[in-house]
Structure formats: structure tokens, C-alpha cells
PDB file of C-alpha atoms in Angstrom:
ATOM      1  CA  MET A   1       5.812-131.027 -57.428  1.00 87.00           C
ATOM      2  CA  THR A   2       9.277-129.655 -58.246  1.00 95.00           C
ATOM      3  CA  ARG A   3      12.273-131.444 -56.738  1.00 98.00           C
ATOM      4  CA  LEU A   4      15.563-129.709 -55.970  1.00 98.00           C
ATOM      5  CA  ILE A   5      18.703-131.684 -55.123  1.00 98.00           C
ATOM      6  CA  VAL A   6      21.360-129.588 -53.366  1.00 98.00           C
ATOM      7  CA  TRP A   7      24.597-131.545 -53.793  1.00 98.00           C
ATOM      8  CA  ARG A   8      27.892-130.928 -52.031  1.00 98.00           C
ATOM      9  CA  HIS A   9      31.048-131.346 -54.128  1.00 98.00           C
ATOM     10  CA  GLY A  10      33.497-134.243 -53.800  1.00 98.00           C
ATOM     11  CA  ASN A  11      36.564-134.380 -51.594  1.00 98.00           C
ATOM     12  CA  THR A  12      39.604-132.140 -52.064  1.00 98.00           C
ATOM     13  CA  ASP A  13      43.055-132.189 -50.512  1.00 98.00           C
ATOM     14  CA  TRP A  14      42.050-129.181 -48.429  1.00 98.00           C
ATOM     15  CA  ASN A  15      38.997-131.027 -47.134  1.00 97.00           C
ATOM     16  CA  ALA A  16      41.236-133.926 -46.186  1.00 96.00           C
ATOM     17  CA  GLY A  17      43.629-131.583 -44.378  1.00 96.00           C
ATOM     18  CA  ALA A  18      40.900-129.592 -42.583  1.00 95.00           C
ATOM     19  CA  ARG A  19      42.058-126.477 -44.420  1.00 97.00           C
ATOM     20  CA  VAL A  20      39.651-123.586 -44.957  1.00 98.00           C
ATOM     21  CA  GLN A  21      38.740-123.384 -48.651  1.00 98.00           C
ATOM     22  CA  GLY A  22      36.060-120.730 -48.776  1.00 98.00           C
ATOM     23  CA  GLN A  23      36.121-119.305 -52.283  1.00 98.00           C
ATOM     24  CA  THR A  24      39.651-120.512 -53.081  1.00 98.00           C
ATOM     25  CA  ASP A  25      39.383-122.622 -56.229  1.00 98.00           C
ATOM     26  CA  VAL A  26      40.696-125.940 -54.923  1.00 98.00           C
ATOM     27  CA  PRO A  27      40.242-128.896 -57.333  1.00 98.00           C
ATOM     28  CA  LEU A  28      38.834-132.319 -56.589  1.00 98.00           C
ATOM     29  CA  ASN A  29      41.347-134.989 -55.625  1.00 98.00           C
ATOM     30  CA  ASP A  30      41.218-138.603 -56.816  1.00 98.00           C
ATOM     31  CA  LEU A  31      38.803-139.558 -54.042  1.00 98.00           C
ATOM     32  CA  GLY A  32      36.565-136.601 -54.874  1.00 98.00           C
ATOM     33  CA  ARG A  33      36.388-137.574 -58.521  1.00 98.00           C
ATOM     34  CA  ARG A  34      35.446-141.147 -57.583  1.00 98.00           C
ATOM     35  CA  GLN A  35      32.809-139.844 -55.189  1.00 98.00           C
ATOM     36  CA  ALA A  36      31.316-137.682 -57.930  1.00 98.00           C
ATOM     37  CA  VAL A  37      31.050-140.612 -60.336  1.00 98.00           C
ATOM     38  CA  ASP A  38      29.508-142.875 -57.689  1.00 98.00           C
ATOM     39  CA  ALA A  39      26.993-140.231 -56.630  1.00 98.00           C
ATOM     40  CA  ALA A  40      26.100-139.413 -60.233  1.00 98.00           C
ATOM     41  CA  GLU A  41      25.103-143.032 -60.781  1.00 98.00           C
ATOM     42  CA  LEU A  42      22.447-142.580 -58.090  1.00 97.00           C
ATOM     43  CA  LEU A  43      21.343-139.092 -59.085  1.00 98.00           C
ATOM     44  CA  VAL A  44      20.838-139.987 -62.759  1.00 98.00           C
ATOM     45  CA  ARG A  45      17.976-142.242 -61.647  1.00 97.00           C
ATOM     46  CA  MET A  46      16.078-139.098 -60.605  1.00 97.00           C
ATOM     47  CA  ARG A  47      16.017-138.021 -64.270  1.00 97.00           C
ATOM     48  CA  PRO A  48      17.149-134.437 -63.738  1.00 98.00           C
ATOM     49  CA  ALA A  49      15.872-131.855 -66.168  1.00 98.00           C
ATOM     50  CA  ALA A  50      18.661-129.366 -65.414  1.00 98.00           C
ATOM     51  CA  ILE A  51      22.033-129.188 -63.681  1.00 98.00           C
ATOM     52  CA  VAL A  52      23.337-125.995 -62.081  1.00 98.00           C
ATOM     53  CA  ALA A  53      26.705-125.580 -60.336  1.00 98.00           C
ATOM     54  CA  SER A  54      28.908-123.138 -58.511  1.00 98.00           C
ATOM     55  CA  ASP A  55      31.602-121.858 -60.843  1.00 98.00           C
ATOM     56  CA  LEU A  56      34.358-123.087 -58.511  1.00 98.00           C
ATOM     57  CA  SER A  57      35.983-126.125 -60.113  1.00 98.00           C
ATOM     58  CA  ARG A  58      35.357-128.595 -57.284  1.00 98.00           C
ATOM     59  CA  ALA A  59      31.601-128.084 -57.677  1.00 98.00           C
ATOM     60  CA  ALA A  60      31.558-127.705 -61.471  1.00 98.00           C
ATOM     61  CA  ASP A  61      33.637-130.871 -61.905  1.00 98.00           C
ATOM     62  CA  THR A  62      31.357-132.753 -59.528  1.00 98.00           C
ATOM     63  CA  ALA A  63      28.393-131.671 -61.656  1.00 98.00           C
ATOM     64  CA  ALA A  64      30.261-132.782 -64.776  1.00 98.00           C
ATOM     65  CA  ALA A  65      30.090-136.404 -63.609  1.00 98.00           C
ATOM     66  CA  LEU A  66      26.289-136.207 -63.722  1.00 98.00           C
ATOM     67  CA  ALA A  67      26.259-134.237 -66.974  1.00 98.00           C
ATOM     68  CA  ALA A  68      28.271-137.039 -68.582  1.00 98.00           C
ATOM     69  CA  LEU A  69      25.490-139.510 -67.762  1.00 98.00           C
ATOM     70  CA  THR A  70      22.546-137.279 -68.687  1.00 98.00           C
ATOM     71  CA  GLY A  71      23.843-135.327 -71.676  1.00 98.00           C
ATOM     72  CA  LEU A  72      22.648-132.128 -70.008  1.00 98.00           C
ATOM     73  CA  ALA A  73      24.607-128.892 -70.151  1.00 98.00           C
ATOM     74  CA  ILE A  74      25.724-127.337 -66.863  1.00 98.00           C
ATOM     75  CA  SER A  75      24.655-123.811 -65.994  1.00 98.00           C
ATOM     76  CA  THR A  76      27.031-122.070 -63.566  1.00 98.00           C
ATOM     77  CA  ASP A  77      26.078-119.469 -60.980  1.00 98.00           C
ATOM     78  CA  GLU A  78      28.686-117.706 -58.845  1.00 98.00           C
ATOM     79  CA  ARG A  79      26.058-117.134 -56.137  1.00 98.00           C
ATOM     80  CA  LEU A  80      26.417-120.855 -55.354  1.00 98.00           C
ATOM     81  CA  ARG A  81      30.035-120.397 -54.262  1.00 98.00           C
ATOM     82  CA  GLU A  82      31.117-121.375 -50.772  1.00 98.00           C
ATOM     83  CA  ARG A  83      31.011-118.872 -47.938  1.00 98.00           C
ATOM     84  CA  HIS A  84      33.800-116.332 -48.269  1.00 98.00           C
ATOM     85  CA  PHE A  85      36.108-116.925 -45.313  1.00 97.00           C
ATOM     86  CA  GLY A  86      38.337-113.905 -45.860  1.00 97.00           C
ATOM     87  CA  GLU A  87      41.647-114.127 -44.014  1.00 97.00           C
ATOM     88  CA  TRP A  88      40.901-117.674 -42.867  1.00 98.00           C
ATOM     89  CA  GLN A  89      41.223-119.076 -46.368  1.00 98.00           C
ATOM     90  CA  GLY A  90      44.261-121.314 -46.749  1.00 98.00           C
ATOM     91  CA  LEU A  91      44.650-121.878 -42.997  1.00 98.00           C
ATOM     92  CA  THR A  92      43.919-125.125 -41.214  1.00 97.00           C
ATOM     93  CA  MET A  93      41.192-124.915 -38.596  1.00 95.00           C
ATOM     94  CA  ALA A  94      43.861-125.520 -35.942  1.00 96.00           C
ATOM     95  CA  GLU A  95      45.734-122.468 -37.261  1.00 97.00           C
ATOM     96  CA  VAL A  96      42.557-120.382 -37.212  1.00 97.00           C
ATOM     97  CA  ALA A  97      41.927-121.386 -33.592  1.00 96.00           C
ATOM     98  CA  ALA A  98      45.490-120.506 -32.610  1.00 97.00           C
ATOM     99  CA  GLN A  99      45.897-117.288 -34.595  1.00 97.00           C
ATOM    100  CA  ARG A 100      42.342-115.880 -34.433  1.00 97.00           C
ATOM    101  CA  PRO A 101      40.847-117.351 -31.244  1.00 96.00           C
ATOM    102  CA  GLU A 102      38.018-114.845 -30.765  1.00 96.00           C
ATOM    103  CA  GLU A 103      36.826-115.241 -34.349  1.00 96.00           C
ATOM    104  CA  HIS A 104      37.116-119.027 -34.106  1.00 96.00           C
ATOM    105  CA  ALA A 105      35.106-119.075 -30.868  1.00 96.00           C
ATOM    106  CA  ARG A 106      32.271-117.153 -32.521  1.00 95.00           C
ATOM    107  CA  TRP A 107      32.319-119.512 -35.521  1.00 94.00           C
ATOM    108  CA  THR A 108      32.230-122.553 -33.241  1.00 93.00           C
ATOM    109  CA  ALA A 109      29.254-121.074 -31.387  1.00 93.00           C
ATOM    110  CA  GLY A 110      27.372-120.529 -34.656  1.00 91.00           C
ATOM    111  CA  ALA A 111      27.586-116.739 -34.431  1.00 93.00           C
ATOM    112  CA  ASP A 112      28.765-114.365 -37.135  1.00 94.00           C
ATOM    113  CA  VAL A 113      32.517-113.876 -37.169  1.00 94.00           C
ATOM    114  CA  ILE A 114      33.520-110.303 -36.324  1.00 90.00           C
ATOM    115  CA  GLY A 115      36.614-109.383 -38.313  1.00 89.00           C
ATOM    116  CA  GLY A 116      38.739-111.338 -40.741  1.00 94.00           C
ATOM    117  CA  GLY A 117      36.573-110.532 -43.753  1.00 96.00           C
ATOM    118  CA  VAL A 118      34.320-113.572 -43.191  1.00 97.00           C
ATOM    119  CA  GLU A 119      30.937-113.384 -44.964  1.00 97.00           C
ATOM    120  CA  THR A 120      27.929-113.133 -42.645  1.00 96.00           C
ATOM    121  CA  LEU A 121      25.541-116.049 -42.358  1.00 95.00           C
ATOM    122  CA  GLU A 122      22.634-113.853 -43.456  1.00 96.00           C
ATOM    123  CA  ASP A 123      24.419-112.721 -46.612  1.00 97.00           C
ATOM    124  CA  LEU A 124      25.454-116.296 -47.378  1.00 97.00           C
ATOM    125  CA  GLY A 125      21.971-117.692 -46.840  1.00 97.00           C
ATOM    126  CA  LYS A 126      20.271-115.046 -48.952  1.00 98.00           C
ATOM    127  CA  ARG A 127      22.572-115.283 -51.978  1.00 98.00           C
ATOM    128  CA  VAL A 128      22.504-119.086 -52.061  1.00 98.00           C
ATOM    129  CA  SER A 129      18.751-119.232 -51.458  1.00 98.00           C
ATOM    130  CA  ASP A 130      18.173-116.805 -54.331  1.00 98.00           C
ATOM    131  CA  ALA A 131      20.347-118.981 -56.566  1.00 98.00           C
ATOM    132  CA  LEU A 132      18.486-122.144 -55.537  1.00 98.00           C
ATOM    133  CA  GLN A 133      15.127-120.589 -56.359  1.00 97.00           C
ATOM    134  CA  ASP A 134      16.376-119.462 -59.769  1.00 98.00           C
ATOM    135  CA  ALA A 135      17.798-122.944 -60.399  1.00 98.00           C
ATOM    136  CA  ALA A 136      14.466-124.566 -59.531  1.00 97.00           C
ATOM    137  CA  ARG A 137      12.778-122.489 -62.226  1.00 96.00           C
ATOM    138  CA  GLN A 138      14.860-124.275 -64.868  1.00 96.00           C
ATOM    139  CA  ALA A 139      12.775-127.432 -64.459  1.00 93.00           C
ATOM    140  CA  PRO A 140       9.326-127.922 -65.965  1.00 92.00           C
ATOM    141  CA  PRO A 141       6.502-128.450 -63.442  1.00 88.00           C
ATOM    142  CA  GLY A 142       7.167-131.687 -61.609  1.00 92.00           C
ATOM    143  CA  GLY A 143      10.778-131.824 -62.795  1.00 97.00           C
ATOM    144  CA  THR A 144      14.053-132.248 -60.914  1.00 98.00           C
ATOM    145  CA  VAL A 145      17.015-129.868 -60.794  1.00 98.00           C
ATOM    146  CA  VAL A 146      20.394-130.865 -59.356  1.00 98.00           C
ATOM    147  CA  VAL A 147      22.521-128.064 -57.912  1.00 99.00           C
ATOM    148  CA  ALA A 148      26.211-128.705 -57.153  1.00 99.00           C
ATOM    149  CA  THR A 149      27.497-126.391 -54.464  1.00 98.00           C
ATOM    150  CA  HIS A 150      29.461-126.411 -51.192  1.00 98.00           C
ATOM    151  CA  GLY A 151      28.943-127.522 -47.602  1.00 97.00           C
ATOM    152  CA  ALA A 152      28.338-124.290 -45.693  1.00 97.00           C
ATOM    153  CA  ALA A 153      26.620-122.747 -48.712  1.00 98.00           C
ATOM    154  CA  ALA A 154      24.236-125.688 -49.001  1.00 98.00           C
ATOM    155  CA  ARG A 155      23.256-125.741 -45.349  1.00 96.00           C
ATOM    156  CA  GLN A 156      22.775-121.993 -44.999  1.00 97.00           C
ATOM    157  CA  GLY A 157      21.046-121.620 -48.372  1.00 98.00           C
ATOM    158  CA  VAL A 158      18.615-124.454 -47.659  1.00 98.00           C
ATOM    159  CA  GLY A 159      17.909-123.046 -44.205  1.00 97.00           C
ATOM    160  CA  HIS A 160      17.167-119.599 -45.615  1.00 97.00           C
ATOM    161  CA  LEU A 161      14.908-121.113 -48.265  1.00 97.00           C
ATOM    162  CA  LEU A 162      12.943-122.998 -45.590  1.00 97.00           C
ATOM    163  CA  GLY A 163      12.767-120.010 -43.252  1.00 96.00           C
ATOM    164  CA  TRP A 164      14.690-121.763 -40.490  1.00 96.00           C
ATOM    165  CA  GLY A 165      16.357-119.831 -37.689  1.00 93.00           C
ATOM    166  CA  ARG A 166      20.030-120.056 -36.828  1.00 90.00           C
ATOM    167  CA  GLU A 167      19.546-122.348 -33.838  1.00 91.00           C
ATOM    168  CA  GLN A 168      17.395-124.720 -35.859  1.00 93.00           C
ATOM    169  CA  LEU A 169      20.065-124.884 -38.561  1.00 92.00           C
ATOM    170  CA  ARG A 170      22.708-125.778 -35.971  1.00 90.00           C
ATOM    171  CA  THR A 171      20.899-129.054 -35.342  1.00 93.00           C
ATOM    172  CA  LEU A 172      21.869-130.242 -38.840  1.00 92.00           C
ATOM    173  CA  ARG A 173      25.155-132.084 -39.178  1.00 92.00           C
ATOM    174  CA  ALA A 174      27.548-130.942 -41.885  1.00 92.00           C
ATOM    175  CA  LEU A 175      26.911-132.451 -45.308  1.00 96.00           C
ATOM    176  CA  GLN A 176      29.436-135.122 -46.217  1.00 97.00           C
ATOM    177  CA  ASN A 177      31.340-134.759 -49.456  1.00 98.00           C
ATOM    178  CA  CYS A 178      29.155-135.654 -52.451  1.00 98.00           C
ATOM    179  CA  HIS A 179      26.030-136.047 -50.297  1.00 98.00           C
ATOM    180  CA  TRP A 180      22.908-134.010 -50.885  1.00 98.00           C
ATOM    181  CA  VAL A 181      19.703-132.481 -49.578  1.00 98.00           C
ATOM    182  CA  GLU A 182      16.393-133.230 -51.290  1.00 98.00           C
ATOM    183  CA  LEU A 183      13.802-130.431 -51.298  1.00 98.00           C
ATOM    184  CA  THR A 184      10.333-130.395 -52.819  1.00 97.00           C
ATOM    185  CA  HIS A 185       8.027-127.532 -53.671  1.00 96.00           C
ATOM    186  CA  ASP A 186       4.342-127.247 -54.424  1.00 92.00           C
ATOM    187  CA  SER A 187       1.864-124.390 -54.328  1.00 88.00           C
ATOM    188  CA  ALA A 188       0.114-125.639 -51.183  1.00 91.00           C
ATOM    189  CA  ARG A 189       3.111-126.394 -48.946  1.00 93.00           C
ATOM    190  CA  GLY A 190       5.908-124.310 -50.405  1.00 95.00           C
ATOM    191  CA  TRP A 191       9.412-125.652 -49.826  1.00 97.00           C
ATOM    192  CA  GLN A 192       9.881-128.763 -47.690  1.00 97.00           C
ATOM    193  CA  MET A 193      12.900-130.919 -46.853  1.00 97.00           C
ATOM    194  CA  ALA A 194      12.379-134.499 -47.971  1.00 97.00           C
ATOM    195  CA  ALA A 195      15.841-135.889 -47.116  1.00 98.00           C
ATOM    196  CA  TYR A 196      19.197-134.709 -45.754  1.00 97.00           C
ATOM    197  CA  ASN A 197      22.785-135.989 -46.078  1.00 97.00           C
ATOM    198  CA  VAL A 198      21.871-138.651 -48.646  1.00 97.00           C
ATOM    199  CA  GLY A 199      24.512-140.356 -50.758  1.00 96.00           C
ATOM    200  CA  VAL A 200      26.905-143.213 -51.243  1.00 93.00           C
ATOM    201  CA  LEU A 201      28.381-144.511 -47.980  1.00 77.00           C
ATOM    202  CA  ALA A 202      31.326-142.302 -47.062  1.00 53.00           C
ATOM    203  CA  GLU A 203      34.786-143.825 -47.415  1.00 45.00           C
ATOM    204  CA  ARG A 204      36.315-141.818 -44.566  1.00 45.00           C
ATOM    205  CA  PRO A 205      35.329-139.193 -41.963  1.00 46.00           C
ATOM    206  CA  VAL A 206      34.633-135.806 -43.534  1.00 48.00           C
ATOM    207  CA  PRO A 207      35.832-132.550 -41.965  1.00 52.00           C
ATOM    208  CA  PRO A 208      33.545-129.509 -41.488  1.00 54.00           C
ATOM    209  CA  PRO A 209      32.377-127.722 -44.683  1.00 55.00           C
ATOM    210  CA  VAL A 210      34.906-124.934 -44.977  1.00 55.00           C
TER     211      VAL A 210
END
């Protein structure tokens, strides 16, 4: 049985300020780096055979904390990047709500945003799901792969991989920084979720994965 760990990156200053990151390359802050080290000390016990990360620095640097403990090289895949939020990127969510109320209302309702250059949920789910499946192939049968990615990307990619509908996905809370999803795969059952939002106890409330 192959195990896939889908790991959200550590905290950034934009996370802390509820600012939309999307594909802007925002680095980890001091808290995020501590979170990555603490989480890596748990994940190393799973004896990963491979580590794959988004090429955005907040995810790649999170993965580096685990690579330092395992000696494994990190493979990067740009398909694991966060959802592209177009003209929202760099704004706080309060600014999005004030300046682009119709788009914000659709986002809040879980619908695709019309306008603003925001990536569709279907496109996001498919590209991340494809990347997750390719990452899983890097492990030998029965092995574990850890994938460092982003909040919205993780949730939508996992949902697409499992064949879940949009309403079903909305029942999942946002992944906290440096928490992960555990998936397993075998030939009889296909992909299954074994655990969700697992990690070291959060040090502070975490804003939505943007």
C-alpha cells in the first residue's frame, strides 16, 4: 500500500495578515520555519522514500526541513503551486471583499470566481491531482512520499484525486499551516483518505489558505 502525505507549508507574514498569496513567492517567517522543523520531526518517523515540493519557496523551504533529517533530495513540480488568484494577489481578504464584492461572494460560496483572473477550481484540482499521482510513483510499492504544497491546492487536489464533488469538499476545514493529509492507495480500493489536518498543535489561529 502506497502512502502519500500532502503537507501544507509553514506560516508566512501574508498568512498572518490574511493577505492573498496565490502564486506570489512569499517566504516563510520565523514561525513558519519553526513549524516546518517541528512537523519534520514527526514526518521523518514515516520513513519517506521521496520528497516532492511546489517550487514556491514557502513550500520548498518547508520540504527542506524534512530533507535535512532524511538526506533525501527534493524534487520540485510547479503544478503543486497554490491556486492562481490573479488580481486578488497581494490584497487582504478584507480588501478583496470591499473592492471586488461579487467575486468575493462567489468565492465565499465555494463557486468559481468570475473575473479577476482567478484560476478555476476544476483547473486547480486537475493540475494538483496529476502532480500528486506522479509524485506517488516515486515511491517503491508500499513506500511513502511526502508532498509539500499549499492550502487551497492541497484540498482541491486531494478532492479531485478522490473523486469528491464540490459540496463534499466544502465540508473539509482549511488545512492549518504545516499540517497534512494522509492518503493511501492499493489496487483493490484505489485512493482513500486515512487522516486529515494532522500535525503539531497549532500555535495560533490560521487564516484561510490563500
